[in-house]
PDB file of C-alpha atoms in Angstrom:
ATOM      1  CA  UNK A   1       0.000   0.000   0.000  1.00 90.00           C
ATOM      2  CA  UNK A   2       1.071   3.685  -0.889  1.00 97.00           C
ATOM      3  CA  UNK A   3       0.491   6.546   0.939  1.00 97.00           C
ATOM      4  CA  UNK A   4       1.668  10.361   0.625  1.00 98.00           C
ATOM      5  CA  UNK A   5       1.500  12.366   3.880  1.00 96.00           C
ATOM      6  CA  UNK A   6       1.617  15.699   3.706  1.00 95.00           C
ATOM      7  CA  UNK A   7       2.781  18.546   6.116  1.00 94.00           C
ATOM      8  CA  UNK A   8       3.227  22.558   6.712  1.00 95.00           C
ATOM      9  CA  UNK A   9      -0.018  24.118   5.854  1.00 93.00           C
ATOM     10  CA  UNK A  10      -1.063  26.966   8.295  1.00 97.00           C
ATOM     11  CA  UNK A  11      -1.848  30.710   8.236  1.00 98.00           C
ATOM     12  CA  UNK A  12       0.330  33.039   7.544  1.00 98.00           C
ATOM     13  CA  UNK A  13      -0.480  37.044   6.656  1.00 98.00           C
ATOM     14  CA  UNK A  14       0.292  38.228   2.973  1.00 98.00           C
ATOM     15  CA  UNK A  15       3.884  38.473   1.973  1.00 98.00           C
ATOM     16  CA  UNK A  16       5.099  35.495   4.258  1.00 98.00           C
ATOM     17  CA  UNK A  17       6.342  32.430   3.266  1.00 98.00           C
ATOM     18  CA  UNK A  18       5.369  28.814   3.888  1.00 98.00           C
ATOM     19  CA  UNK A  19       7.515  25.472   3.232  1.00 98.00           C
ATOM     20  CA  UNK A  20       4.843  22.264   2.566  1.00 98.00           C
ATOM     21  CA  UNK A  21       6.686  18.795   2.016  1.00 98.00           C
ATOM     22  CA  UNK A  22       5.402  15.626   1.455  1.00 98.00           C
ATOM     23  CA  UNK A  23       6.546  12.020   1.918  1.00 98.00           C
ATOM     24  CA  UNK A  24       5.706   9.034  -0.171  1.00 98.00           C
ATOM     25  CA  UNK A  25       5.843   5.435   1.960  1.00 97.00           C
ATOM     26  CA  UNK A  26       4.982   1.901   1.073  1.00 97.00           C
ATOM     27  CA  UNK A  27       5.547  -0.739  -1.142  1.00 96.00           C
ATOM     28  CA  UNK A  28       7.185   1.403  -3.655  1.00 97.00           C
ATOM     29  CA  UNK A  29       9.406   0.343  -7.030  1.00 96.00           C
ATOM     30  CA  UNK A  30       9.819   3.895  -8.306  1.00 96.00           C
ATOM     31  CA  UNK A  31       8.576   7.047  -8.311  1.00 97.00           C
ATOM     32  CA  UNK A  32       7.472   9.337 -11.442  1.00 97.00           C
ATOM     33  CA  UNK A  33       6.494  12.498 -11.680  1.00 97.00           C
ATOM     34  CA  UNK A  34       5.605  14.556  -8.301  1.00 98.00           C
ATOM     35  CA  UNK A  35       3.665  17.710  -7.589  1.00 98.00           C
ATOM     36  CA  UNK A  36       1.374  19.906  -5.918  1.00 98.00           C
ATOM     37  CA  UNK A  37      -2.314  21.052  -6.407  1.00 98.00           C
ATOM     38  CA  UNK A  38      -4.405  23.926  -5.088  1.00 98.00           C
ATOM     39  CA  UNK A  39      -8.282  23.933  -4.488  1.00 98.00           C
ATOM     40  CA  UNK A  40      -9.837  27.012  -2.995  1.00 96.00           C
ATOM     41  CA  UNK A  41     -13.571  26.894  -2.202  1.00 92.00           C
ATOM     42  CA  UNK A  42     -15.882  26.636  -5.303  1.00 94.00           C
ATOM     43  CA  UNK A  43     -13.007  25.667  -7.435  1.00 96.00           C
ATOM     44  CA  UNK A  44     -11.364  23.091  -9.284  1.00 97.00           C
ATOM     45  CA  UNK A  45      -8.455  21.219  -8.427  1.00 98.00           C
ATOM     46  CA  UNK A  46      -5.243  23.485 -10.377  1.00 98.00           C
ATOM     47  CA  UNK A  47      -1.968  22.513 -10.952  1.00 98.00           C
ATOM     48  CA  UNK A  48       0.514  24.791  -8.715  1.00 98.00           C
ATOM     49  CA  UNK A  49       3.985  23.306  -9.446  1.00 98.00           C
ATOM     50  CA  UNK A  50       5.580  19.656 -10.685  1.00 98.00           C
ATOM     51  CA  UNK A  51       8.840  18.135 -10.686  1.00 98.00           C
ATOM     52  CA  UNK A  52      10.356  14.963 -12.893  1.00 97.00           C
ATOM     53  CA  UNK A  53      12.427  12.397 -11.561  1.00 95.00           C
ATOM     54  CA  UNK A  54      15.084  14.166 -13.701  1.00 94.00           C
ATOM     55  CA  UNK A  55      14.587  17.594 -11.664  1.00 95.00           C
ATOM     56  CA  UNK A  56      12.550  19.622 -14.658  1.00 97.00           C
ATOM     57  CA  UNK A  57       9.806  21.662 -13.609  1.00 98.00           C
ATOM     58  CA  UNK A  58       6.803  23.300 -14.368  1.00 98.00           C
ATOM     59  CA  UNK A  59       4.460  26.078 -12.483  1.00 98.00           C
ATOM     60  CA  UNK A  60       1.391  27.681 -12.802  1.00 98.00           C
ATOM     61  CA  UNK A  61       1.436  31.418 -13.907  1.00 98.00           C
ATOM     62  CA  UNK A  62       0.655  32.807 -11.297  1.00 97.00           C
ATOM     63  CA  UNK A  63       3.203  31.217  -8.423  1.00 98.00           C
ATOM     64  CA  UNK A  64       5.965  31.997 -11.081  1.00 98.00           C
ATOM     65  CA  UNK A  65       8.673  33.496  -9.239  1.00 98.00           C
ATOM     66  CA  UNK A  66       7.401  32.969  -5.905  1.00 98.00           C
ATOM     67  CA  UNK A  67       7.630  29.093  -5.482  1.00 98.00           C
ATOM     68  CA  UNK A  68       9.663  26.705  -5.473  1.00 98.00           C
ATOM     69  CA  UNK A  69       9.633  22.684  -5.657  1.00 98.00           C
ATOM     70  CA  UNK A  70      12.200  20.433  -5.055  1.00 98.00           C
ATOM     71  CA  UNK A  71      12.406  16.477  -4.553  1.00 97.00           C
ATOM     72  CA  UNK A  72      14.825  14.318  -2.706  1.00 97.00           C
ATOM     73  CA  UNK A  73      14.659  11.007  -4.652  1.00 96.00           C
ATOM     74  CA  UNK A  74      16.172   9.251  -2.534  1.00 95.00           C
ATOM     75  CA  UNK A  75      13.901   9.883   0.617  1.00 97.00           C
ATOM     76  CA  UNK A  76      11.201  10.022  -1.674  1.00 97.00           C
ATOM     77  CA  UNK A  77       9.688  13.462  -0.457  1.00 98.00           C
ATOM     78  CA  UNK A  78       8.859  16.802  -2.753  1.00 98.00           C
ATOM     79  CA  UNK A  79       8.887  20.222  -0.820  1.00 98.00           C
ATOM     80  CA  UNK A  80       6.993  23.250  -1.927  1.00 98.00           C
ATOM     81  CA  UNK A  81       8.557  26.439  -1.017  1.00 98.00           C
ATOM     82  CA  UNK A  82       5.795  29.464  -1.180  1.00 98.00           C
ATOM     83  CA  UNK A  83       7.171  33.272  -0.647  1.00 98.00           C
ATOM     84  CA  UNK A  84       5.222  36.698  -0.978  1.00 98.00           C
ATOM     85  CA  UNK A  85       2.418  34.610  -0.395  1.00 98.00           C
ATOM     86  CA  UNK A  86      -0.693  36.485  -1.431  1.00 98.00           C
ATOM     87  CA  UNK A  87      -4.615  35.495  -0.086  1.00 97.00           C
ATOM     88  CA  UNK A  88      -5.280  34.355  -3.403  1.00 96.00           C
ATOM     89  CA  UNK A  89      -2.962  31.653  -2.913  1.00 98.00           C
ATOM     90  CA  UNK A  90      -4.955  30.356   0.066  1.00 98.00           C
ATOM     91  CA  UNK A  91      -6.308  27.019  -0.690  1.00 98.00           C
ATOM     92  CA  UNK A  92      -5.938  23.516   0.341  1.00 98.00           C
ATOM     93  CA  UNK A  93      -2.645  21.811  -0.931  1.00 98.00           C
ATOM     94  CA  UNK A  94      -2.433  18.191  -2.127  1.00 98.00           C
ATOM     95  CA  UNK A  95       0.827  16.819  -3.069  1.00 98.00           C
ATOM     96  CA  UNK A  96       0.518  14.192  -6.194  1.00 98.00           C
ATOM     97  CA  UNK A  97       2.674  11.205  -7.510  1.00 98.00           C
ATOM     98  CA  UNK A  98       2.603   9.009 -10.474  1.00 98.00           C
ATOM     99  CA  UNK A  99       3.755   5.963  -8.316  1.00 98.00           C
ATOM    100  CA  UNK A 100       4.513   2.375  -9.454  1.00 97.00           C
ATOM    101  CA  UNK A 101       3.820   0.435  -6.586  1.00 97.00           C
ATOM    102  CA  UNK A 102       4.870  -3.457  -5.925  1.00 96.00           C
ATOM    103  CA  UNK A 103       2.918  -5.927  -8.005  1.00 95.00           C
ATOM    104  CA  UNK A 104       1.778  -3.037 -10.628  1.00 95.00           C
ATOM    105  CA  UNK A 105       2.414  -3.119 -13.885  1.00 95.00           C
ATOM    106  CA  UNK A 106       1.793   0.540 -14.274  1.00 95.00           C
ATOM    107  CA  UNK A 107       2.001   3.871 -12.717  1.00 95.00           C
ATOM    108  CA  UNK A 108      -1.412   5.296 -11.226  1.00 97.00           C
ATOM    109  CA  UNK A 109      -2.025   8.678  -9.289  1.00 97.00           C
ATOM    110  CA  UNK A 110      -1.696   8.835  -5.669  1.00 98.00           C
ATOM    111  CA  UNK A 111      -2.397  11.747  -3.587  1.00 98.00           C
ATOM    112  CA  UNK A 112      -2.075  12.944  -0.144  1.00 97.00           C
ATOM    113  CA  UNK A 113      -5.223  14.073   1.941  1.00 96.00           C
ATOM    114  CA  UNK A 114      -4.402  17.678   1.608  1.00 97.00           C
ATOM    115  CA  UNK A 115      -3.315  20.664   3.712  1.00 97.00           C
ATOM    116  CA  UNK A 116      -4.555  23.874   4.609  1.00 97.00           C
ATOM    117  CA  UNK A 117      -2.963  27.014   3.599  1.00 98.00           C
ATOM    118  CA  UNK A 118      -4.860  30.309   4.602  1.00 98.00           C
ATOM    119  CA  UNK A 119      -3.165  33.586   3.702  1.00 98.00           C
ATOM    120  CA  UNK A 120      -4.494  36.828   5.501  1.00 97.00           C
ATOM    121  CA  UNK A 121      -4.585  40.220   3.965  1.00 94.00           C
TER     122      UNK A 121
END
């Protein structure tokens, strides 16, 4: 079994920073791609920021220049660094992994159970 547990949401006031990691455990044989995802209230589920195996990476627009990921491979964790946070940015964080697990012939989606992240004006 695979799980992603996920850690360092909170509230912080506008222009602060906040560092979210997450850690992938279980019966893993490798891990893929890894990343994080926003949802506010009455939205869909965005893409903030992803990170290949091979260190490449990709954010949304609008964290451009304010976040950062990074992934230790071998600990099999991904970190989201978030600076000049602004309250549009608060949301509830879910890490993501395309994990191939023991006894899988394929990769499939696994994601953590999300964390808070309120920014005040």
């Amino acid at each position: 079994q695979v799980q992603l547990v996920e850690s360092g949401g909170g509230l912080v006031q506008a222009g602060g920073s906040l560092r979210l990691s997450c850690a992938a455990s279980g019966s893993i044989v490798s891990i893929n791609a890894m990343g994080w995802y926003r949802q506010a209230p009455g939205k869909q589920r965005d893409l903030v920021a992803a990170i290949t195996t091979g260190g490449r990476t990709n954010y949304a627009n609008s964290v451009k220049g304010r976040f950062t990921i990074s992934r230790d491979n071998a600990k099999n964790t991904v970190n989201l660094q978030m600076n000049s946070l602004k309250p549009d940015d608060t949301a509830v964080y879910y890490c993501n992994a395309a994990i191939l697990a023991v006894g899988s012939s394929w990769s499939a989606d696994y994601w953590g159970q999300g964390t808070q992240v309120t920014v005040s004006s």
